[in-house]
Structure formats: structure tokens, C-alpha cells
Amino acid sequence: EPEVTQTPSHQVTQMGQEVILRCVPISNHLYFYWYRQILGQKVEFLVSFYNNEISEKSEIFDDQFSVERPDGSNFTLKIRSTKLEDSAMYFCASRGDRVRGNTIYFGEGSWLTVV
Amino acid sequence: DAKTTQPTSMDCAEGRAANLPCNHSTISGNEYVYWYRQIHSQGPQYIIHGLKNNETNEMASLIITEDRKSSTLILPHATLRDTAVYYCIVTISSGSARQLTFGSGTQLTVLP
């Protein structure tokens, strides 16, 4: 069964450093997402991406965050200058369309620890 | 997206059916009911979704009331591996703005 894959599974970084989280969405999907979950809290929407541009973003997704689809397969989340409060599990997700299927599928997550 | 209400937690005996309720009284005509679950801190796992008819797949059944204001997810023979947080989410089916809003969900504990 096709799946969303994420790397790294766990990253520890120092405050102020830049971090890039990588995702390989399901191959024929068109819509891509990043969510995050701070330990013990709800899963929160960060951003959605379609047709090579951001289609929607939450208040959390401020100027320190950016997303990119640098090639035909990867989808990345960059955090420019990490803060302690960025420590969380980050989930990538993807979906197709009416033809390919509208269900959103999630990866297993990248656990980011900022020290 | 319409708001949903779920019990905070439920227990179920292993081998018995687990029935997880969800209220979504403000659901709109073009909104679907989706169920996901999250085992420990893994990624949310899709279970099932429906619009107005009852649905069944290899994982679960979804019963939606006729007025669509509530639904029940049924795991027919719960196992210990079904212990997870279950999320009921109401959302439009398509379009670039479509995304999922997670609530607190129901912590289902399957007891041996």
C-alpha cells in the first residue's frame, strides 16, 4: 500500500539553527500538508500546498516557516531559526483528488527536539 | 468545518465491539464524516469516511444517523492493538482549501 514517508524520524537541534524536514508524498497525489503535534496536545494544521503554491496556512505558520517542492517527489518544511517551542512531532500528509481519491494520508512523523 | 463532540475516553473488552460516538449537529450538506486514529505518537491513520449512507471496510463500520447530526464508529472485534485516540472529523470532500481540524478525540482503551 502506498505511504507517505518522512525523514528524519528524530532530529535534535540547537535553538537558532535551521531545520529541514523532508517528506515523500504518495506518488500520484496533488495536495500536500504539514501538521504538528506538541507533546500531549492536539494535532494542529500548519499549511497546505497545491499546484506549487501555498493554498492555506494557519497562524502558527509564520515567517520562520517555509515549504517547498524542490523536485517531483519531495515536499519539505524548513524552520529558519528554531525556538524551544518548535519542539514537536511534525506530520506530512498528502491526498489526491476526486479521481485519485480525496482521503488525506499521513506519514509517521518527524520528531523535532530543540535544545 | 463543522465542530464535533466526542467522549474523552472509553474502555472496551478485547474481542467485543467498540462503539465510538460522535456528535456533529452543525454539519453542512456537503460535509463528510471522517474517522482517523492515532496510536501513541504515530501519524494519524485513516479509518473510514461517509456522507450519509452507512459504510463498511476491512477496519470498521460507520453508522450515520438519518439527520446526519451524529455518527458511530464500530470496531467489530476490538483487539489490544486498537487502543488509540480516535478522531471524528467533519470536512468538505474536495477543493484546495480542504484540510482536517483535529479535536481531542476519544481515547479508546481495549482491555484484556
Tab-separated table of C-alpha atoms in Angstrom:
chain	number	residue	atom	x	y	z
A	1	GLU	CA	0.000	0.000	0.000
A	2	PRO	CA	1.409	3.419	-0.933
A	3	GLU	CA	2.509	5.508	2.018
A	4	VAL	CA	3.848	8.906	2.950
A	5	THR	CA	7.445	8.687	4.141
A	6	GLN	CA	9.237	11.222	6.302
A	7	THR	CA	12.858	11.840	7.233
A	8	PRO	CA	14.441	12.163	9.679
A	9	SER	CA	12.391	10.260	12.224
A	10	HIS	CA	14.038	12.230	15.007
A	11	GLN	CA	16.225	15.328	14.965
A	12	VAL	CA	17.816	17.238	17.802
A	13	THR	CA	18.888	20.791	17.015
A	14	GLN	CA	20.164	23.800	18.863
A	15	MET	CA	17.989	26.854	19.263
A	16	GLY	CA	18.518	29.287	16.406
A	17	GLN	CA	19.566	26.628	13.918
A	18	GLU	CA	17.760	25.924	10.663
A	19	VAL	CA	15.999	22.613	10.215
A	20	ILE	CA	14.631	20.958	7.099
A	21	LEU	CA	12.121	18.152	7.435
A	22	ARG	CA	11.596	16.021	4.371
A	23	CYS	CA	8.606	14.135	3.066
A	24	VAL	CA	7.898	11.932	0.090
A	25	PRO	CA	4.135	12.065	-0.514
A	26	ILE	CA	2.187	9.290	-2.207
A	27	SER	CA	3.239	9.378	-5.834
A	28	ASN	CA	0.089	10.473	-7.671
A	29	HIS	CA	-1.126	12.856	-5.009
A	30	LEU	CA	-1.628	16.539	-5.676
A	31	TYR	CA	-2.243	18.190	-2.316
A	32	PHE	CA	0.372	18.262	0.411
A	33	TYR	CA	0.188	19.225	4.067
A	34	TRP	CA	2.225	19.757	7.190
A	35	TYR	CA	0.769	19.339	10.651
A	36	ARG	CA	2.439	19.400	14.019
A	37	GLN	CA	1.684	17.959	17.437
A	38	ILE	CA	3.321	19.302	20.554
A	39	LEU	CA	3.672	16.565	23.182
A	40	GLY	CA	0.347	15.944	24.886
A	41	GLN	CA	-1.559	18.385	22.675
A	42	LYS	CA	-3.799	18.234	19.610
A	43	VAL	CA	-2.659	17.693	16.051
A	44	GLU	CA	-2.509	21.192	14.512
A	45	PHE	CA	-2.694	22.194	10.861
A	46	LEU	CA	0.252	24.237	9.616
A	47	VAL	CA	-0.001	24.572	5.846
A	48	SER	CA	-1.429	23.093	2.675
A	49	PHE	CA	0.273	23.194	-0.712
A	50	TYR	CA	-1.188	22.694	-4.173
A	51	ASN	CA	-0.026	23.450	-7.678
A	52	ASN	CA	3.348	24.659	-6.411
A	53	GLU	CA	1.988	27.229	-4.026
A	54	ILE	CA	0.597	27.534	-0.537
A	55	SER	CA	-3.193	27.223	-0.626
A	56	GLU	CA	-3.851	27.737	3.068
A	57	LYS	CA	-1.823	28.317	6.223
A	58	SER	CA	-2.563	28.639	9.917
A	59	GLU	CA	-1.480	31.343	12.346
A	60	ILE	CA	1.286	29.034	13.501
A	61	PHE	CA	2.900	29.108	10.051
A	62	ASP	CA	4.704	32.426	10.393
A	63	ASP	CA	7.742	33.820	8.586
A	64	GLN	CA	10.137	31.335	10.167
A	65	PHE	CA	8.428	28.506	8.303
A	66	SER	CA	8.567	27.771	4.593
A	67	VAL	CA	7.603	24.859	2.359
A	68	GLU	CA	8.958	23.756	-0.950
A	69	ARG	CA	8.533	21.028	-3.512
A	70	PRO	CA	12.020	21.116	-4.990
A	71	ASP	CA	11.521	18.223	-7.385
A	72	GLY	CA	8.742	15.921	-8.450
A	73	SER	CA	8.798	13.786	-5.343
A	74	ASN	CA	9.930	15.639	-2.223
A	75	PHE	CA	8.000	18.094	-0.086
A	76	THR	CA	9.974	19.932	2.576
A	77	LEU	CA	9.276	22.034	5.635
A	78	LYS	CA	12.009	24.483	6.620
A	79	ILE	CA	12.152	26.137	10.011
A	80	ARG	CA	14.574	29.023	9.688
A	81	SER	CA	15.601	29.819	13.249
A	82	THR	CA	14.283	27.214	15.637
A	83	LYS	CA	12.875	28.082	19.033
A	84	LEU	CA	12.354	25.853	22.042
A	85	GLU	CA	8.608	25.925	21.421
A	86	ASP	CA	9.111	24.402	17.967
A	87	SER	CA	9.816	21.074	19.652
A	88	ALA	CA	7.059	18.822	18.369
A	89	MET	CA	6.186	15.935	16.107
A	90	TYR	CA	5.748	17.154	12.538
A	91	PHE	CA	3.485	15.163	10.250
A	92	CYS	CA	3.446	15.367	6.486
A	93	ALA	CA	0.278	14.346	4.657
A	94	SER	CA	-0.974	14.119	1.108
A	95	ARG	CA	-4.108	13.424	-0.906
A	96	GLY	CA	-5.218	13.037	-4.485
A	97	ASP	CA	-8.386	14.459	-5.991
A	98	ARG	CA	-11.849	13.200	-6.910
A	99	VAL	CA	-10.335	10.788	-9.406
A	100	ARG	CA	-7.256	9.687	-7.446
A	101	GLY	CA	-9.023	9.710	-4.096
A	102	ASN	CA	-9.656	12.551	-1.628
A	103	THR	CA	-8.560	10.838	1.557
A	104	ILE	CA	-5.676	12.516	3.379
A	105	TYR	CA	-2.911	10.097	4.371
A	106	PHE	CA	-0.276	10.885	6.972
A	107	GLY	CA	3.333	9.926	7.407
A	108	GLU	CA	4.753	8.565	10.638
A	109	GLY	CA	6.185	11.923	11.626
A	110	SER	CA	9.484	13.624	12.355
A	111	TRP	CA	10.160	14.292	15.994
A	112	LEU	CA	11.994	17.609	16.403
A	113	THR	CA	13.676	18.458	19.685
A	114	VAL	CA	15.081	21.969	20.063
A	115	VAL	CA	17.598	22.369	22.897
B	1	ASP	CA	-15.677	22.860	9.138
B	2	ALA	CA	-18.394	21.730	11.499
B	3	LYS	CA	-17.423	21.110	15.125
B	4	THR	CA	-17.597	17.609	16.592
B	5	THR	CA	-18.104	16.340	20.141
B	6	GLN	CA	-16.692	13.027	21.336
B	7	PRO	CA	-16.379	11.393	24.755
B	8	THR	CA	-12.949	11.871	26.267
B	9	SER	CA	-12.352	8.194	26.914
B	10	MET	CA	-13.903	4.744	26.599
B	11	ASP	CA	-12.965	1.208	27.546
B	12	CYS	CA	-13.788	-1.935	25.642
B	13	ALA	CA	-13.139	-5.608	26.358
B	14	GLU	CA	-10.929	-7.418	23.894
B	15	GLY	CA	-12.973	-9.314	21.319
B	16	ARG	CA	-16.065	-7.199	21.868
B	17	ALA	CA	-17.379	-4.489	19.576
B	18	ALA	CA	-16.197	-0.960	20.290
B	19	ASN	CA	-18.811	1.692	19.521
B	20	LEU	CA	-17.418	5.214	19.422
B	21	PRO	CA	-19.997	8.015	19.176
B	22	CYS	CA	-19.588	11.449	17.643
B	23	ASN	CA	-21.963	14.410	17.563
B	24	HIS	CA	-21.779	16.846	14.650
B	25	SER	CA	-25.078	18.707	14.859
B	26	THR	CA	-23.896	21.639	12.702
B	27	ILE	CA	-22.757	19.526	9.771
B	28	SER	CA	-23.471	21.009	6.336
B	29	GLY	CA	-24.903	19.161	3.368
B	30	ASN	CA	-21.569	18.961	1.543
B	31	GLU	CA	-19.522	17.827	4.534
B	32	TYR	CA	-18.286	14.288	5.086
B	33	VAL	CA	-17.614	12.494	8.354
B	34	TYR	CA	-14.055	11.130	8.566
B	35	TRP	CA	-12.566	8.916	11.259
B	36	TYR	CA	-8.859	8.686	11.990
B	37	ARG	CA	-6.961	7.131	14.842
B	38	GLN	CA	-3.577	7.815	16.383
B	39	ILE	CA	-1.722	5.037	18.124
B	40	HIS	CA	0.639	6.534	20.698
B	41	SER	CA	2.502	9.312	18.832
B	42	GLN	CA	2.365	7.746	15.388
B	43	GLY	CA	0.875	9.533	12.399
B	44	PRO	CA	-2.926	9.701	12.237
B	45	GLN	CA	-4.261	6.654	10.437
B	46	TYR	CA	-7.307	6.895	8.166
B	47	ILE	CA	-10.096	4.505	9.110
B	48	ILE	CA	-13.272	5.287	7.186
B	49	HIS	CA	-15.468	8.112	5.944
B	50	GLY	CA	-19.029	8.667	4.796
B	51	LEU	CA	-21.550	11.254	3.655
B	52	LYS	CA	-24.975	9.917	4.569
B	53	ASN	CA	-25.010	6.192	3.943
B	54	ASN	CA	-23.561	3.654	6.317
B	55	GLU	CA	-20.125	2.469	5.267
B	56	THR	CA	-18.035	-0.616	5.990
B	57	ASN	CA	-14.476	-1.531	5.181
B	58	GLU	CA	-11.940	-4.019	6.458
B	59	MET	CA	-11.220	-1.928	9.535
B	60	ALA	CA	-14.578	-0.659	10.735
B	61	SER	CA	-18.170	0.310	10.089
B	62	LEU	CA	-19.567	3.820	10.131
B	63	ILE	CA	-23.186	4.408	11.039
B	64	ILE	CA	-24.538	7.906	10.270
B	65	THR	CA	-27.958	8.919	11.565
B	66	GLU	CA	-30.589	9.926	9.062
B	67	ASP	CA	-30.399	13.590	10.084
B	68	ARG	CA	-26.578	13.345	9.869
B	69	LYS	CA	-26.177	15.032	13.234
B	70	SER	CA	-24.313	12.132	14.765
B	71	SER	CA	-22.389	9.023	13.824
B	72	THR	CA	-20.903	5.923	15.406
B	73	LEU	CA	-17.680	4.187	14.505
B	74	ILE	CA	-17.836	0.459	15.153
B	75	LEU	CA	-14.779	-1.745	15.524
B	76	PRO	CA	-16.472	-5.153	15.378
B	77	HIS	CA	-13.919	-7.215	17.298
B	78	ALA	CA	-11.574	-4.928	19.202
B	79	THR	CA	-8.017	-6.090	19.840
B	80	LEU	CA	-5.340	-4.682	22.122
B	81	ARG	CA	-3.746	-3.057	19.054
B	82	ASP	CA	-6.884	-0.940	18.607
B	83	THR	CA	-6.007	1.033	21.739
B	84	ALA	CA	-5.609	4.551	20.366
B	85	VAL	CA	-7.086	8.044	20.223
B	86	TYR	CA	-9.952	8.104	17.717
B	87	TYR	CA	-10.812	11.333	15.942
B	88	CYS	CA	-14.126	12.157	14.304
B	89	ILE	CA	-13.645	14.987	11.795
B	90	VAL	CA	-16.172	16.714	9.588
B	91	THR	CA	-14.880	18.322	6.429
B	92	ILE	CA	-15.733	19.137	2.835
B	93	SER	CA	-14.670	16.465	0.417
B	94	SER	CA	-12.554	18.323	-2.083
B	95	GLY	CA	-11.032	21.615	-3.094
B	96	SER	CA	-7.694	23.220	-2.377
B	97	ALA	CA	-8.908	24.621	0.955
B	98	ARG	CA	-9.753	21.211	2.335
B	99	GLN	CA	-7.807	20.184	5.370
B	100	LEU	CA	-8.527	18.377	8.646
B	101	THR	CA	-9.141	20.017	12.014
B	102	PHE	CA	-8.351	17.627	14.842
B	103	GLY	CA	-10.105	17.831	18.181
B	104	SER	CA	-9.139	15.971	21.318
B	105	GLY	CA	-10.709	12.693	20.163
B	106	THR	CA	-11.702	9.665	22.237
B	107	GLN	CA	-9.032	7.627	23.983
B	108	LEU	CA	-10.143	4.028	23.463
B	109	THR	CA	-8.519	1.504	25.745
B	110	VAL	CA	-9.058	-2.151	24.866
B	111	LEU	CA	-8.778	-4.268	27.991
B	112	PRO	CA	-7.578	-7.893	28.008
